[in-house]
Coordinates of C-alpha atoms in Angstrom, one line a residue:
M1329 CA 79.8 122.2 129.7
N1330 CA 79.8 124.5 126.2
V1331 CA 82.5 124.2 123.4
L1332 CA 84.3 127.6 124.5
G1333 CA 84.4 126.1 128.3
I1334 CA 86.3 123.1 126.6
I1335 CA 88.3 125.2 124.4
A1336 CA 89.3 127.6 127.3
S1337 CA 90.8 124.8 129.4
G1338 CA 92.4 123.0 126.8
V1339 CA 94.6 126.5 126.2
A1340 CA 94.9 127.3 130.1
A1341 CA 96.7 123.6 130.5
L1342 CA 98.8 124.1 127.7
F1343 CA 100.2 127.5 128.9
I1344 CA 100.4 126.3 132.4
T1345 CA 102.3 123.4 131.4
V1346 CA 104.9 125.0 129.0
A1347 CA 105.3 127.7 132.0
L1348 CA 106.1 125.1 134.5
A1349 CA 108.2 122.8 131.8
K1350 CA 110.3 125.9 131.2
G1351 CA 111.0 126.8 134.9
A1352 CA 111.5 123.2 135.4
R1353 CA 114.2 122.9 132.6
R1354 CA 116.2 125.9 133.6
A1355 CA 116.3 124.7 137.3
A1356 CA 117.5 121.0 135.6
L1357 CA 120.0 122.8 133.4
R1358 CA 121.6 125.4 136.4
P1359 CA 124.8 124.0 137.1
H1360 CA 124.8 122.6 141.0
A1361 CA 128.0 121.3 143.0
P1362 CA 128.8 117.8 141.6
D1363 CA 128.6 114.6 143.2
A1364 CA 131.0 112.6 144.3
S1365 CA 131.5 110.8 141.5
G1366 CA 132.0 114.0 139.2
G1367 CA 129.1 113.9 137.4
R1368 CA 126.3 116.2 137.3
A1369 CA 124.5 117.0 140.6
P1370 CA 121.4 114.6 141.8
R1371 CA 119.4 117.7 142.1
A1372 CA 119.3 118.0 138.4
A1373 CA 119.0 114.3 137.6
V1374 CA 115.7 114.8 140.1
L1375 CA 114.1 117.4 138.6
R1376 CA 114.8 116.2 135.2
R1377 CA 113.3 112.7 135.8
T1378 CA 110.1 114.9 137.7
G1379 CA 109.3 116.6 135.0
G1380 CA 106.2 114.9 134.5
A1381 CA 104.6 116.7 137.7
T1382 CA 104.6 120.0 135.1
V1383 CA 101.8 117.9 133.1
V1384 CA 99.9 117.1 136.5
L1385 CA 99.6 120.6 137.7
G1386 CA 99.2 121.7 134.2
V1387 CA 96.1 119.8 133.9
G1388 CA 95.0 119.8 137.4
T1389 CA 94.7 123.1 137.6
A1390 CA 92.9 123.6 134.2
V1391 CA 90.5 121.1 135.2
G1392 CA 89.5 122.2 138.4
G1393 CA 89.2 125.6 137.4
A1394 CA 86.8 124.5 135.1
L1395 CA 85.0 122.4 137.8
W1396 CA 85.0 125.4 140.4
L1397 CA 83.4 127.6 138.1
G1398 CA 80.6 125.1 137.4
S1399 CA 81.2 124.6 133.9
A1400 CA 80.8 120.6 134.3
D1401 CA 77.2 121.2 135.1
G1402 CA 75.7 118.0 136.5
T1403 CA 78.6 115.4 135.6
A1404 CA 81.2 117.2 138.2
G1405 CA 80.9 114.2 140.4
P1406 CA 82.3 111.6 138.0
V1407 CA 85.1 114.5 136.5
A1408 CA 86.0 115.2 139.9
G1409 CA 86.1 111.4 141.2
L1410 CA 88.4 110.8 137.6
L1411 CA 90.6 113.9 138.5
A1412 CA 91.0 112.6 142.1
G1413 CA 91.8 109.2 141.0
A1414 CA 94.4 110.4 138.5
G1415 CA 96.2 112.5 141.3
I1416 CA 96.4 109.8 143.8
V1417 CA 98.4 107.5 141.2
A1418 CA 100.6 110.7 140.2
A1419 CA 101.4 111.4 143.8
L1420 CA 102.2 107.9 144.1
G1421 CA 104.4 108.1 141.2
L1422 CA 106.4 111.4 142.3
V1423 CA 107.4 109.4 145.7
H1424 CA 108.7 107.1 143.7
D1425 CA 110.8 109.4 141.2
L1426 CA 112.1 110.9 144.6
K1427 CA 112.6 107.5 146.3
P1428 CA 112.6 104.8 143.8
F1429 CA 110.5 101.7 145.4
R1430 CA 109.2 97.9 144.3
A1431 CA 106.7 98.1 141.3
A1432 CA 104.2 95.8 143.3
L1433 CA 103.4 98.3 145.6
R1434 CA 102.0 100.4 143.0
L1435 CA 98.9 98.5 142.5
P1436 CA 97.0 98.8 145.6
V1437 CA 97.0 102.5 145.5
Q1438 CA 96.3 102.3 141.8
T1439 CA 93.3 99.9 142.4
A1440 CA 91.9 102.0 145.3
A1441 CA 92.0 105.4 143.1
A1442 CA 90.3 103.5 140.2
V1443 CA 87.1 102.0 142.9
L1444 CA 87.2 105.7 144.3
V1445 CA 86.4 107.1 140.1
V1446 CA 84.1 103.8 139.6
C1447 CA 82.2 104.6 143.2
L1448 CA 81.6 108.5 141.9
A1449 CA 80.7 107.6 138.7
G1450 CA 77.7 105.5 140.0
L1451 CA 78.5 102.3 137.7
S1452 CA 77.1 98.9 138.8
P1453 CA 78.8 96.4 140.5
A1454 CA 79.5 94.1 137.4
A1455 CA 80.6 97.3 135.3
G1456 CA 82.7 98.6 138.2
V1457 CA 84.7 95.7 138.5
L1458 CA 85.5 95.5 135.0
A1459 CA 86.4 99.1 134.6
V1460 CA 88.6 99.0 137.8
L1461 CA 90.6 95.8 136.0
W1462 CA 91.0 97.7 133.1
I1463 CA 92.0 100.8 134.4
V1464 CA 94.9 99.2 136.1
L1465 CA 95.8 97.6 133.3
V1466 CA 96.1 100.5 131.2
T1467 CA 97.6 102.5 133.4
N1468 CA 100.0 100.3 133.9
A1469 CA 100.6 99.9 130.2
F1470 CA 101.0 103.2 129.0
A1471 CA 103.5 103.8 131.8
L1472 CA 105.7 101.0 130.5
L1473 CA 105.9 103.3 127.3
D1474 CA 108.0 105.7 129.1
H1475 CA 111.3 104.6 128.3
A1476 CA 112.3 106.5 125.4
D1477 CA 112.0 110.4 124.5
G1478 CA 109.0 111.4 123.3
L1479 CA 107.7 108.4 123.1
L1480 CA 104.7 108.3 125.7
T1481 CA 103.8 111.8 125.2
T1482 CA 103.4 111.3 121.3
V1483 CA 101.2 108.0 121.9
G1484 CA 99.0 109.4 124.9
L1485 CA 98.7 112.7 122.6
V1486 CA 97.2 110.8 119.9
T1487 CA 95.0 108.5 122.0
A1488 CA 93.6 111.4 124.2
T1489 CA 92.6 113.4 120.7
G1490 CA 90.3 110.0 120.0
L1491 CA 88.9 109.8 123.3
L1492 CA 88.1 113.4 122.9
A1493 CA 86.4 112.7 119.5
C1494 CA 84.5 110.2 120.9
A1495 CA 83.3 112.1 123.8
A1496 CA 82.1 114.8 121.6
L1497 CA 80.4 112.1 119.3
G1498 CA 78.8 110.9 122.5
G1499 CA 77.4 114.0 123.6
D1500 CA 78.4 114.1 127.0
L1501 CA 80.8 117.5 127.0
A1502 CA 81.8 117.0 130.1
L1503 CA 83.7 114.2 129.8
T1504 CA 85.8 115.6 127.0
L1505 CA 87.1 117.9 129.4
L1506 CA 89.8 115.7 130.6
P1507 CA 91.0 114.4 127.3
A1508 CA 91.3 118.0 125.9
T1509 CA 93.4 119.5 128.7
L1510 CA 95.4 116.7 128.7
A1511 CA 95.8 116.4 125.0
A1512 CA 96.9 120.2 125.6
G1513 CA 99.5 119.5 128.4
L1514 CA 100.9 116.6 126.4
A1515 CA 101.4 118.8 123.7
G1516 CA 102.9 121.7 125.5
F1517 CA 105.4 119.1 127.4
L1518 CA 106.2 117.4 123.9
L1519 CA 108.2 120.9 123.7
H1520 CA 110.7 119.9 126.3
N1521 CA 110.5 116.1 126.0
W1522 CA 111.4 115.5 122.5
H1523 CA 115.1 113.9 121.5
P1524 CA 117.2 115.1 123.0
A1525 CA 114.6 114.9 126.0
R1526 CA 115.6 117.9 128.7
L1527 CA 112.6 116.6 130.9
R1528 CA 110.9 113.3 131.3
L1529 CA 107.5 112.1 132.6
G1530 CA 108.7 110.1 135.1
A1531 CA 106.3 108.1 137.0
S1532 CA 104.4 110.6 138.2
G1533 CA 103.4 111.9 134.7
A1534 CA 103.5 108.3 133.1
Q1535 CA 101.1 106.8 135.8
F1536 CA 98.8 110.3 135.5
T1537 CA 98.6 109.8 132.0
G1538 CA 97.6 106.3 131.9
F1539 CA 95.3 106.4 134.7
A1540 CA 93.7 109.9 132.8
L1541 CA 93.3 107.8 129.6
A1542 CA 92.1 104.7 131.1
A1543 CA 89.6 106.0 133.5
S1544 CA 88.5 108.8 130.7
G1545 CA 87.7 105.4 128.0
A1546 CA 85.6 103.8 131.2
L1547 CA 83.4 106.4 131.8
I1548 CA 83.0 107.5 128.0
Q1549 CA 81.8 103.7 127.6
E1550 CA 79.3 103.7 130.5
A1551 CA 77.8 107.1 129.3
A1552 CA 77.4 105.9 125.4
P1553 CA 74.4 105.7 123.9
S1554 CA 72.9 102.1 123.8
G1555 CA 73.0 102.3 119.4
R1556 CA 76.9 102.8 119.5
A1557 CA 79.6 100.0 119.7
A1558 CA 81.8 101.6 122.4
W1559 CA 82.5 97.8 123.9
A1560 CA 84.5 97.2 121.2
A1561 CA 85.8 100.9 119.7
L1562 CA 87.0 102.6 123.3
P1563 CA 89.6 99.5 124.3
V1564 CA 91.1 99.5 120.6
L1565 CA 92.6 103.1 121.6
A1566 CA 95.0 101.3 123.9
T1567 CA 96.2 99.0 121.3
V1568 CA 99.9 100.2 121.3
A1569 CA 100.3 100.2 124.8
L1570 CA 98.9 96.8 125.3
A1571 CA 100.9 95.7 122.3
D1572 CA 104.2 96.8 123.9
T1573 CA 103.1 94.9 127.2
A1574 CA 102.2 91.6 125.6
L1575 CA 105.6 91.9 124.0
V1576 CA 107.3 92.6 127.1
L1577 CA 105.8 89.8 128.8
I1578 CA 106.3 87.1 126.5
S1579 CA 109.9 88.1 125.7
R1580 CA 110.7 87.7 129.4
R1581 CA 108.9 84.4 129.9
R1582 CA 110.6 83.0 127.1
A1583 CA 114.0 84.0 128.4
A1584 CA 112.8 83.1 132.1
R1585 CA 113.5 86.7 133.2
S1586 CA 111.6 88.6 135.9
L1587 CA 108.4 90.2 135.1
L1588 CA 108.6 92.8 136.6
R1589 CA 112.4 94.1 136.5
D1590 CA 112.5 95.9 133.7
T1591 CA 115.3 96.1 130.7
D1592 CA 115.9 96.8 127.4
D1593 CA 113.0 95.0 125.8
H1594 CA 110.5 97.2 124.4
I1595 CA 109.0 98.1 121.2
A1596 CA 111.9 101.3 121.5
H1597 CA 114.6 99.4 122.3
R1598 CA 113.9 96.4 119.0
L1599 CA 113.6 99.4 116.9
R1600 CA 116.7 100.9 117.8
R1601 CA 118.5 97.8 116.9
V1602 CA 117.2 98.0 113.8
R1603 CA 118.6 101.2 113.0
V1604 CA 115.2 103.4 113.8
T1605 CA 116.3 106.8 115.3
V1606 CA 114.8 108.0 118.8
P1607 CA 112.2 110.7 116.9
G1608 CA 111.9 107.8 114.1
T1609 CA 110.5 105.4 116.5
A1610 CA 108.4 108.1 118.4
V1611 CA 107.0 109.1 115.2
L1612 CA 106.5 105.3 114.3
L1613 CA 104.5 104.4 117.2
A1614 CA 102.7 107.6 117.0
L1615 CA 101.5 106.4 113.7
W1616 CA 100.9 103.2 114.7
A1617 CA 98.5 104.6 117.7
A1618 CA 96.7 106.5 115.1
V1619 CA 95.5 103.8 113.1
P1620 CA 93.5 102.1 115.6
V1621 CA 92.6 105.5 117.3
T1622 CA 91.2 106.6 113.8
T1623 CA 89.4 103.1 113.3
A1624 CA 87.8 102.9 116.7
T1625 CA 86.3 106.5 116.2
L1626 CA 84.7 105.6 112.8
V1627 CA 83.0 103.0 114.7
Y1628 CA 81.9 104.9 117.5
A1629 CA 80.4 107.3 115.3
E1630 CA 78.7 104.6 113.0
L1631 CA 80.7 105.4 110.1
L1632 CA 82.5 102.2 109.9
H1633 CA 81.0 98.3 110.5
P1634 CA 82.8 97.2 113.9
A1635 CA 84.4 94.3 112.0
F1636 CA 86.8 96.8 110.6
L1637 CA 88.4 96.8 114.3
L1638 CA 89.9 93.6 113.3
L1639 CA 92.1 95.1 110.9
P1640 CA 94.5 96.9 113.3
S1641 CA 94.1 94.4 116.1
A1642 CA 95.1 91.6 113.5
G1643 CA 97.9 94.3 112.3
S1644 CA 99.3 95.1 115.8
V1645 CA 99.3 91.2 117.0
A1646 CA 101.5 90.5 113.6
A1647 CA 104.1 93.5 114.6
V1648 CA 104.5 92.1 117.8
F1649 CA 105.5 88.5 116.5
V1650 CA 107.8 90.6 114.0
L1651 CA 109.4 92.4 117.0
L1652 CA 109.6 89.5 119.1
R1653 CA 112.5 87.8 116.2
I1654 CA 114.8 91.1 116.9
P1655 CA 117.1 89.9 119.8
A1656 CA 116.3 92.1 123.0
Y1657 CA 118.7 90.1 125.3
T1658 CA 122.7 90.0 125.1
P1659 CA 124.0 86.5 124.8
P1660 CA 126.1 85.6 127.7
R1661 CA 129.9 85.8 126.4
T1662 CA 131.5 82.6 126.3
A1663 CA 135.4 81.8 126.9
A1664 CA 137.7 81.3 123.9
R1665 CA 138.8 77.8 123.2
R1666 CA 142.9 77.4 123.4
T1667 CA 144.2 75.1 120.8
A1668 CA 147.6 73.2 121.8
G1669 CA 149.8 73.5 118.6
P1670 CA 150.0 76.0 116.1
T1671 CA 147.3 76.5 113.5
T1672 CA 149.6 77.0 110.7
G1673 CA 152.5 75.0 109.0
A1674 CA 152.5 71.8 107.4
A1675 CA 150.2 68.8 108.1
I1676 CA 151.7 66.1 110.5
P1677 CA 151.2 62.6 108.5
A1678 CA 149.7 59.8 110.6
T1679 CA 151.8 57.2 109.6
A1680 CA 155.7 56.6 108.2
P1681 CA 156.3 55.9 105.0
A1682 CA 156.0 52.8 103.6
P1683 CA 159.5 50.4 103.9
G1684 CA 161.4 50.3 100.6
V1685 CA 160.9 53.9 99.7
A1686 CA 164.0 55.3 98.2
G1687 CA 165.3 58.4 100.4
P1688 CA 165.9 62.0 99.3
A1689 CA 168.3 62.5 96.9
P1690 CA 171.4 64.6 98.2
G1691 CA 171.0 68.3 98.7
K1692 CA 166.9 67.9 98.1
G1693 CA 166.1 67.2 101.8
A1694 CA 163.5 65.3 103.1
P1695 CA 160.4 63.7 101.0
S1696 CA 157.5 65.4 101.6
G1697 CA 155.7 61.9 103.2
T1698 CA 158.2 61.9 106.1
A1699 CA 156.7 62.2 109.4
R1700 CA 157.3 65.4 111.1
T1701 CA 156.7 66.3 114.7
A1702 CA 154.9 69.2 116.3
A1703 CA 157.7 71.5 116.0
G1704 CA 158.0 70.8 111.7
Q1705 CA 161.2 68.4 112.5
P1706 CA 161.5 65.0 111.0
T1707 CA 161.2 62.0 113.2
V1708 CA 163.9 59.5 113.9
P1709 CA 164.0 56.2 111.7
P1710 CA 164.0 53.1 114.1
P1711 CA 167.5 51.8 113.9
P1712 CA 168.2 49.1 111.1
T1713 CA 168.7 45.1 111.7
D1714 CA 171.0 43.1 110.4
R1715 CA 168.5 40.2 109.3
S1716 CA 167.5 40.0 105.6
A1717 CA 164.7 39.1 104.5
A1718 CA 165.7 35.1 103.8
G1719 CA 167.0 34.8 107.4
V1720 CA 163.5 35.8 108.9
A1721 CA 161.9 33.6 106.3
A1722 CA 163.8 30.5 107.9
E1723 CA 163.2 31.7 111.3
R1724 CA 159.6 31.8 110.4
N1725 CA 159.9 27.9 109.0

């Protein structure tokens, strides 16, 4: 495949995605009959949630057209398997968007799609097992990033650009086809996914993006020249997605919450709690992703030593520990304690005044040492006795 074919495929993916997303946006914003609750129609919500299908169709059409025209030369098998596997998980995600089901049911389908990619790529059994595990892990890690406007789109765009550069440096231009078209498709979809988002990637677009990135990285690593540190550089491209997954798992484990039940404990949610805006969150995570992507690309190009990969990795670990200090879960409400008496007023002495103390002067009321009741009234003194001190002493003797 030549450079002009890659550029043409990317341009085609860009325009197809933009055209389809624009049509889906118009259909989603078109007024429909409201539902029973008086809100927007369910059809509009479904259309917004399934907006990622436009990226799938745009990228799939561009890559399929390039394969049909024979632009992939002798590596059409691995590229076709990659596209087929991504299409399978995208179809599964579309079913989930239309009728949600449990997340655990996605794993068998994702594993089967990854096995298809590995078999068509001709990987050895040991490398194939590692590639399948890596593809399933990274697919779900990237899918978890779809919890804020423009977040997964920008991070996926940065990651696809890094994969495109690594594939071009490796010399196998056919493997640049899917990263190039995916970057173009995500760029076109970002026009409708930026805050406030009119369309969302949904499970279909999120899983397609994650699977395409993970499988492309596995194939690029397998085809990399022996002198390049692909085994260390390419996994670093998924740093942000893996950091978000680690943050979520650690938080839920500490709080004794279900690991599969999604809640507001991701990176974007914690940044929102410290007053970072939604667009600012997308830009911040895109810059975060750009650091390991740039470092990994320079290491893959043999311009930096592989030891430099420890810097973005250590920084991401430190960022996860800092984000763990931001509260993610609302503490349970406790009932206010009720007091029996008033909170203001004069203090009630514990003891009565000592005997022999003179009474209050006429017209001046009770002294400050007089015992009082809870209502603030002076207590009644005990009745006086007729016995004198001398009589009491005589009785004791």
